[in-house]
Short mmCIF file of C-alpha atoms in Angstrom, two decimals:
data_model
loop_
_atom_site.label_atom_id
_atom_site.label_comp_id
_atom_site.label_asym_id
_atom_site.label_seq_id
_atom_site.Cartn_x
_atom_site.Cartn_y
_atom_site.Cartn_z
CA UNK W 20 118.89 130.80 120.60
CA UNK W 21 121.70 128.28 119.95
CA UNK W 22 120.97 124.58 119.68
CA UNK W 23 121.90 122.45 122.74
CA UNK W 24 125.33 120.79 122.59
CA UNK W 25 125.36 117.02 122.11
CA UNK W 26 128.10 114.76 123.59
CA UNK W 27 129.58 114.27 120.13
CA UNK W 28 129.69 118.03 119.52
CA UNK W 29 131.52 118.56 122.83
CA UNK W 30 133.99 115.78 121.97
CA UNK W 31 134.70 117.28 118.54
CA UNK W 32 135.29 120.70 120.08
CA UNK W 33 137.69 119.19 122.65
CA UNK W 34 139.66 117.36 119.93
CA UNK W 35 139.89 120.54 117.91
CA UNK W 36 141.37 122.45 120.85
CA UNK W 37 143.87 119.67 121.64
CA UNK W 38 145.02 119.50 118.00
CA UNK W 39 145.73 123.24 118.07
CA UNK W 40 147.87 122.78 121.23
CA UNK W 41 150.12 120.01 119.81
CA UNK W 42 152.20 122.24 117.44
CA UNK W 43 152.98 124.57 120.32
CA UNK W 44 154.69 121.90 122.43
CA UNK W 45 158.51 121.72 122.64
CA UNK W 46 159.58 118.16 121.81
CA UNK W 47 163.17 118.96 122.84
CA UNK W 48 162.24 118.99 126.50
CA UNK W 49 161.10 116.20 128.75
CA UNK W 50 158.15 118.30 129.89
CA UNK W 51 157.05 118.93 126.29
CA UNK W 52 157.34 115.24 125.38
CA UNK W 53 155.33 114.24 128.47
CA UNK W 54 152.57 116.78 127.68
CA UNK W 55 152.36 115.53 124.07
CA UNK W 56 151.92 111.94 125.27
CA UNK W 57 149.19 112.97 127.72
CA UNK W 58 147.34 114.96 125.05
CA UNK W 59 147.63 112.20 122.45
CA UNK W 60 146.44 109.66 125.00
CA UNK W 61 143.48 111.85 125.87
CA UNK W 62 142.66 112.28 122.18
CA UNK W 63 142.75 108.51 121.65
CA UNK W 64 140.48 108.06 124.64
CA UNK W 65 137.99 110.64 123.28
CA UNK W 66 138.03 109.01 119.83
CA UNK W 67 137.38 105.59 121.40
CA UNK W 68 134.40 106.89 123.38
CA UNK W 69 133.04 108.64 120.29
CA UNK W 70 133.25 105.39 118.34
CA UNK W 71 131.45 103.51 121.13
CA UNK W 72 128.81 106.24 121.33
CA UNK W 73 128.24 106.17 117.57
CA UNK W 74 127.99 102.38 117.60
CA UNK W 75 125.50 102.46 120.48
CA UNK W 76 123.49 105.17 118.72
CA UNK W 77 123.48 103.25 115.45
CA UNK W 78 122.42 100.10 117.26
CA UNK W 79 119.64 101.96 119.08
CA UNK W 80 118.48 103.51 115.79
CA UNK W 81 118.41 100.10 114.14
CA UNK W 82 116.42 98.68 117.07
CA UNK W 83 113.93 101.54 116.85
CA UNK W 84 113.57 101.09 113.11
CA UNK W 85 113.18 97.34 113.50
CA UNK W 86 110.61 97.79 116.27
CA UNK W 87 108.68 100.34 114.20
CA UNK W 88 108.83 98.09 111.15
CA UNK W 89 107.61 95.13 113.21
CA UNK W 90 104.72 97.21 114.57
CA UNK W 91 103.78 98.32 111.04
CA UNK W 92 103.98 94.73 109.79
CA UNK W 93 101.83 93.54 112.70
CA UNK W 94 99.25 96.27 112.07
CA UNK W 95 99.13 95.35 108.37
CA UNK W 96 98.79 91.66 109.22
CA UNK W 97 96.01 92.45 111.71
CA UNK W 98 94.15 94.39 109.01
CA UNK W 99 94.53 91.54 106.51
CA UNK W 100 93.33 89.01 109.08
CA UNK W 101 90.35 91.16 110.05
CA UNK W 102 89.38 91.65 106.40
CA UNK W 103 89.64 87.94 105.72
CA UNK W 104 87.32 87.26 108.66
CA UNK W 105 84.89 89.96 107.51
CA UNK W 106 84.48 88.64 103.98
CA UNK W 107 83.62 85.10 105.05
CA UNK W 108 80.04 84.08 104.22
CA UNK W 109 79.16 87.42 102.62
CA UNK W 110 77.76 85.95 99.40
CA UNK W 111 74.36 85.35 101.01
CA UNK W 112 72.05 88.35 101.28
CA UNK W 113 70.21 89.40 104.41
CA UNK W 114 66.41 89.36 104.18
CA UNK W 115 63.42 91.23 105.54
CA UNK W 116 63.33 89.28 108.81
CA UNK W 117 67.01 90.07 109.36
CA UNK W 118 66.25 93.76 108.92
CA UNK W 119 63.48 93.58 111.52
CA UNK W 120 66.00 92.09 113.94
CA UNK W 121 68.29 95.10 113.35
CA UNK W 122 65.33 97.48 113.62
CA UNK W 123 64.10 96.18 116.97
CA UNK W 124 67.45 95.49 118.65
CA UNK W 125 69.53 97.75 120.86
CA UNK W 126 72.71 99.04 119.23
CA UNK W 127 75.68 97.15 120.60
CA UNK W 128 79.13 98.72 120.80
CA UNK W 129 82.71 97.53 120.67
CA UNK W 130 84.94 95.70 118.20
CA UNK W 131 82.66 92.65 117.98
CA UNK W 132 79.62 94.78 117.14
CA UNK W 133 81.69 96.78 114.65
CA UNK W 134 82.74 93.61 112.84
CA UNK W 135 79.14 92.39 112.77
CA UNK W 136 77.96 95.71 111.28
CA UNK W 137 80.71 95.64 108.63
CA UNK W 138 79.75 92.07 107.80
CA UNK W 139 76.13 93.17 107.28
CA UNK W 140 77.35 95.93 104.95
CA UNK W 141 79.26 93.41 102.87
CA UNK W 142 76.25 91.10 102.69
CA UNK W 143 73.63 93.70 101.82
CA UNK W 144 69.84 93.28 101.99
CA UNK W 145 67.59 91.79 99.34
CA UNK W 146 64.09 90.32 99.37
CA UNK W 147 60.91 89.98 97.36
CA UNK W 148 58.69 93.08 97.40
CA UNK W 149 55.67 91.16 98.66
CA UNK W 150 57.71 89.72 101.51
CA UNK W 151 58.99 93.17 102.49
CA UNK W 152 55.39 94.38 102.75
CA UNK W 153 54.22 91.30 104.62
CA UNK W 154 56.98 91.67 107.21
CA UNK W 155 56.96 95.46 107.57
CA UNK W 156 53.30 96.47 107.30
CA UNK W 157 52.49 95.22 110.84
CA UNK W 158 55.20 97.62 112.05
CA UNK W 159 53.99 100.55 109.97
CA UNK W 160 51.70 101.88 112.66
CA UNK W 161 50.59 105.47 112.72
CA UNK W 162 51.85 106.89 116.00
CA UNK W 163 49.46 109.19 117.85
CA UNK W 164 50.60 112.64 118.83
CA UNK W 165 51.33 113.26 122.49
CA UNK W 166 48.13 115.28 122.80
CA UNK W 167 46.03 112.46 121.30
CA UNK W 168 47.66 109.89 123.58
CA UNK W 169 46.87 111.96 126.67
CA UNK W 170 43.27 112.49 125.48
CA UNK W 171 42.75 108.74 124.98
CA UNK W 172 44.23 108.07 128.42
CA UNK W 173 41.69 110.37 130.05
CA UNK W 174 38.82 108.68 128.23
CA UNK W 175 40.07 105.26 129.27
CA UNK W 176 40.58 106.31 132.88
CA UNK W 177 36.90 107.24 133.31
CA UNK W 178 35.77 103.87 131.97
CA UNK W 179 33.97 101.74 134.53
CA UNK W 180 35.15 98.49 132.93
CA UNK W 181 38.44 97.55 134.62
CA UNK W 182 39.13 94.74 132.15
CA UNK W 183 38.81 97.14 129.23
CA UNK W 184 41.09 99.62 130.99
CA UNK W 185 43.81 96.99 131.39
CA UNK W 186 43.39 95.73 127.82
CA UNK W 187 43.70 99.30 126.51
CA UNK W 188 47.02 99.83 128.28
CA UNK W 189 48.24 96.37 127.24
CA UNK W 190 47.59 97.26 123.59
CA UNK W 191 48.99 100.78 123.97
CA UNK W 192 52.28 99.59 125.43
CA UNK W 193 52.82 97.08 122.62
CA UNK W 194 51.68 99.56 120.00
CA UNK W 195 53.94 102.36 121.20
CA UNK W 196 56.96 100.05 121.54
CA UNK W 197 56.56 99.03 117.89
CA UNK W 198 55.93 102.60 116.80
CA UNK W 199 59.03 103.77 118.67
CA UNK W 200 61.22 101.43 116.62
CA UNK W 201 59.79 102.79 113.38
CA UNK W 202 60.14 106.43 114.43
CA UNK W 203 63.69 105.81 115.61
CA UNK W 204 64.60 104.17 112.30
CA UNK W 205 63.15 106.89 110.05
CA UNK W 206 64.83 109.53 112.23
CA UNK W 207 68.09 107.60 111.79
CA UNK W 208 67.80 107.60 107.98
CA UNK W 209 67.08 111.33 107.78
CA UNK W 210 69.84 112.06 110.32
CA UNK W 211 72.34 110.18 108.14
CA UNK W 212 71.33 112.28 105.11
CA UNK W 213 71.65 115.50 107.12
CA UNK W 214 75.09 114.46 108.35
CA UNK W 215 76.34 113.53 104.87
CA UNK W 216 75.04 116.78 103.39
CA UNK W 217 76.82 118.75 106.09
CA UNK W 218 80.19 116.99 105.83
CA UNK W 219 80.23 117.08 102.03
CA UNK W 220 79.65 120.84 102.09
CA UNK W 221 82.16 121.28 104.94
CA UNK W 222 84.91 119.42 103.06
CA UNK W 223 84.14 121.24 99.81
CA UNK W 224 84.39 124.60 101.57
CA UNK W 225 87.58 123.55 103.36
CA UNK W 226 89.19 122.50 100.06
CA UNK W 227 88.94 126.10 98.84
CA UNK W 228 91.53 127.17 101.42
CA UNK W 229 89.55 130.01 103.00
CA UNK W 230 89.83 129.80 106.79
CA UNK W 231 87.67 132.58 108.25
CA UNK W 232 84.40 130.87 107.37
CA UNK W 233 85.28 128.00 109.73
CA UNK W 234 85.85 130.17 112.80
CA UNK W 235 82.71 132.20 111.97
CA UNK W 236 80.63 129.03 111.65
CA UNK W 237 81.95 127.56 114.90
CA UNK W 238 81.28 130.81 116.74
CA UNK W 239 77.73 130.93 115.36
CA UNK W 240 77.19 127.28 116.31
CA UNK W 241 78.55 127.97 119.81
CA UNK W 242 76.10 130.84 120.35
CA UNK W 243 73.19 128.71 119.10
CA UNK W 244 74.15 125.59 121.06
CA UNK W 245 72.56 126.65 124.36
CA UNK W 246 71.13 129.69 126.17
CA UNK W 247 74.11 129.57 128.56
CA UNK W 248 76.66 129.78 125.73
CA UNK W 249 74.71 132.55 124.03
CA UNK W 250 74.74 134.53 127.29
CA UNK W 251 78.48 133.91 127.75
CA UNK W 252 79.18 135.23 124.27
CA UNK W 253 76.90 138.27 124.64
CA UNK W 254 78.33 139.34 128.00
CA UNK W 255 82.03 138.40 127.67
CA UNK W 256 82.97 138.55 123.97
CA UNK W 257 84.19 142.15 124.19
CA UNK W 258 85.90 141.73 127.54
CA UNK W 259 89.65 141.45 127.95
CA UNK W 260 92.04 139.30 130.00
CA UNK W 261 90.74 137.37 132.98
CA UNK W 262 87.19 138.62 132.49
CA UNK W 263 87.06 136.70 129.21
CA UNK W 264 88.46 133.43 130.65
CA UNK W 265 85.08 131.70 131.14
CA UNK W 266 84.19 132.31 127.48
CA UNK W 267 87.62 131.13 126.29
CA UNK W 268 87.30 127.89 128.27
CA UNK W 269 83.79 127.22 126.97
CA UNK W 270 84.86 127.96 123.37
CA UNK W 271 87.90 125.68 123.69
CA UNK W 272 85.73 122.81 124.89
CA UNK W 273 83.19 123.46 122.12
CA UNK W 274 85.89 123.51 119.41
CA UNK W 275 87.33 120.20 120.65
CA UNK W 276 83.90 118.59 120.62
CA UNK W 277 83.23 120.04 117.17
CA UNK W 278 86.50 118.63 115.81
CA UNK W 279 85.62 115.18 117.17
CA UNK W 280 82.24 115.37 115.48
CA UNK W 281 83.86 116.31 112.17
CA UNK W 282 86.02 113.17 112.47
CA UNK W 283 82.96 110.98 113.04
CA UNK W 284 81.18 112.62 110.11
CA UNK W 285 84.17 111.96 107.85
CA UNK W 286 84.12 108.31 108.94
CA UNK W 287 80.45 108.09 108.00
CA UNK W 288 81.14 109.66 104.60
CA UNK W 289 83.89 107.10 103.98
CA UNK W 290 81.52 104.24 104.79
CA UNK W 291 78.82 105.73 102.54
CA UNK W 292 81.29 106.22 99.69
CA UNK W 293 82.17 102.52 99.83
CA UNK W 294 78.87 100.89 100.77
CA UNK W 295 76.21 103.37 99.69
CA UNK W 296 72.69 102.54 100.91
CA UNK W 297 73.98 100.08 103.50
CA UNK W 298 74.62 102.90 105.99
CA UNK W 299 70.88 103.65 106.09
CA UNK W 300 70.00 100.06 106.93
CA UNK W 301 71.84 99.77 110.24
CA UNK W 302 71.74 101.89 113.40
CA UNK W 303 75.43 101.15 114.02
CA UNK W 304 76.49 103.70 111.38
CA UNK W 305 74.99 106.64 113.23
CA UNK W 306 77.97 108.99 113.73
CA UNK W 307 77.44 109.18 117.49
CA UNK W 308 78.06 105.42 117.88
CA UNK W 309 81.77 105.07 118.89
CA UNK W 310 84.05 103.20 116.51
CA UNK W 311 87.26 101.33 117.37
CA UNK W 312 90.75 102.87 117.10
CA UNK W 313 91.50 100.55 114.19
CA UNK W 314 88.34 101.58 112.32
CA UNK W 315 89.86 104.34 110.21
CA UNK W 316 92.91 102.25 109.09
CA UNK W 317 90.49 99.43 108.27
CA UNK W 318 88.43 101.73 106.06
CA UNK W 319 91.57 102.82 104.22
CA UNK W 320 92.60 99.19 103.76
CA UNK W 321 89.16 98.29 102.43
CA UNK W 322 89.13 101.31 100.13
CA UNK W 323 92.45 100.23 98.66
CA UNK W 324 91.90 96.48 98.37
CA UNK W 325 88.15 95.86 98.24
CA UNK W 326 87.68 96.68 94.51
CA UNK W 327 89.93 93.71 93.63
CA UNK W 328 88.73 91.28 96.31
CA UNK W 329 86.83 88.24 95.09
CA UNK W 330 85.13 85.24 96.69
CA UNK W 331 84.72 82.18 94.48
CA UNK W 332 85.74 84.37 91.52
CA UNK W 333 82.88 86.80 92.27
CA UNK W 334 83.66 90.43 93.19
CA UNK W 335 83.25 91.19 96.87
CA UNK W 336 81.31 94.33 95.97
CA UNK W 337 79.33 94.67 92.80
CA UNK W 338 76.74 96.95 91.27
CA UNK W 339 74.18 94.24 91.93
CA UNK W 340 75.00 94.39 95.65
CA UNK W 341 74.45 98.17 95.65
CA UNK W 342 71.26 97.87 93.65
CA UNK W 343 69.73 95.25 95.94
CA UNK W 344 70.41 97.32 99.06
CA UNK W 345 69.10 100.47 97.38
CA UNK W 346 65.93 98.69 96.30
CA UNK W 347 65.51 97.26 99.79
CA UNK W 348 65.93 100.69 101.35
CA UNK W 349 63.33 102.19 99.01
CA UNK W 350 60.81 99.46 99.81
CA UNK W 351 61.45 99.73 103.57
CA UNK W 352 60.89 103.48 103.58
CA UNK W 353 57.88 103.26 101.25
CA UNK W 354 56.15 100.92 103.69
CA UNK W 355 57.28 102.48 106.98
CA UNK W 356 57.33 106.20 106.15
CA UNK W 357 55.59 106.71 102.82
CA UNK W 358 56.62 107.61 99.28
CA UNK W 359 57.71 111.17 100.09
CA UNK W 360 60.42 110.00 102.48
CA UNK W 361 61.48 107.15 100.17
CA UNK W 362 61.77 109.55 97.22
CA UNK W 363 63.72 112.05 99.33
CA UNK W 364 66.37 109.45 100.25
CA UNK W 365 66.45 108.08 96.70
CA UNK W 366 67.03 111.59 95.32
CA UNK W 367 69.88 112.14 97.76
CA UNK W 368 71.64 108.96 96.59
CA UNK W 369 71.16 109.90 92.95
CA UNK W 370 72.67 113.34 93.60
CA UNK W 371 75.47 111.93 95.78
CA UNK W 372 76.36 108.53 94.32
CA UNK W 373 78.85 106.52 96.34
CA UNK W 374 81.94 104.87 94.92
CA UNK W 375 81.25 102.19 92.32
CA UNK W 376 83.67 99.51 91.12
CA UNK W 377 85.55 100.52 88.00
CA UNK W 378 83.62 99.79 84.83
CA UNK W 379 80.24 99.71 86.55
CA UNK W 380 77.32 100.65 84.28
CA UNK W 381 74.95 103.45 85.23
CA UNK W 382 71.80 102.38 87.02
CA UNK W 383 68.89 103.84 88.93
CA UNK W 384 69.16 104.03 92.71
CA UNK W 385 66.25 102.15 94.16
CA UNK W 386 62.93 101.15 92.69
CA UNK W 387 60.69 103.90 91.35
CA UNK W 388 57.81 102.07 92.97
CA UNK W 389 57.20 99.06 95.16
CA UNK W 390 55.64 96.29 93.14
#
């Protein structure tokens, strides 16, 4: 199929035909002289329009380039401004009481919440071991199973003392609200580890260039995602044409959702690579929490410039910052979830160390024990 003709191409073709006509004209006759003048005049007219067209096109191209350059410059300036705002007042650590505020608060969304979460990452957490225990131990409640809760409710309901009944429910509501925060947090930490393990293996497999594994995995995930999808696959996978349309539509939707999740997982991995244990200390970094459109460019900007950023001649990120947050995380988990969970997360970070500033010495991730 031939390419569509542009106005300039048509003009060039017309000029070529007119130039081939000129030698055929008889300049010894009035008719021949008149035709030559008309053709030459037409050629001059075509050349003039071509020049105007080229000038307009060049001007439009320059405007587009200038507009694009201005947009790029503005985006770069916005990133620099945002980074400058983020790094303000980051030389003071957050403490145990600040962590409790994060633990017991609802996760906010939007650009303002994103900036606040990034600011917390840059600050990091650090506190005395005794203070961690003093602040967290009242939260480290052992949550009853659902069966035990229902059993205790029945026993309380048959009590003849109405004041005791009310006091029991008053205590239970407070107790379960506190326990829910702890359970939610420990679930968050383990979920982050599971997500990072998945995306690291996904990207490693993808780097090998073999494609079939991806479609096989997505198909297996689709079948396991719900009884409805499993039934669709079982009944329609071998069908043809229109009979297969319902399965094709469901698979298309599932693939799109899966691709979006991979993007969010890659964002989480980028944050972990730069900030390490900080991602475990804040609900905002759960992959399902939406991030702004400028989030990915901001991460790339931070990745490029953060190693050389300083405040008052001190590096913005240092090994000490990582170590303090890792120690804090270990102490938090030791108190709230026990040594097994704390050791599990510590082992993950040792096996998957995040990025460290150039020249950083080796060090242990997190305390081996809470003093």
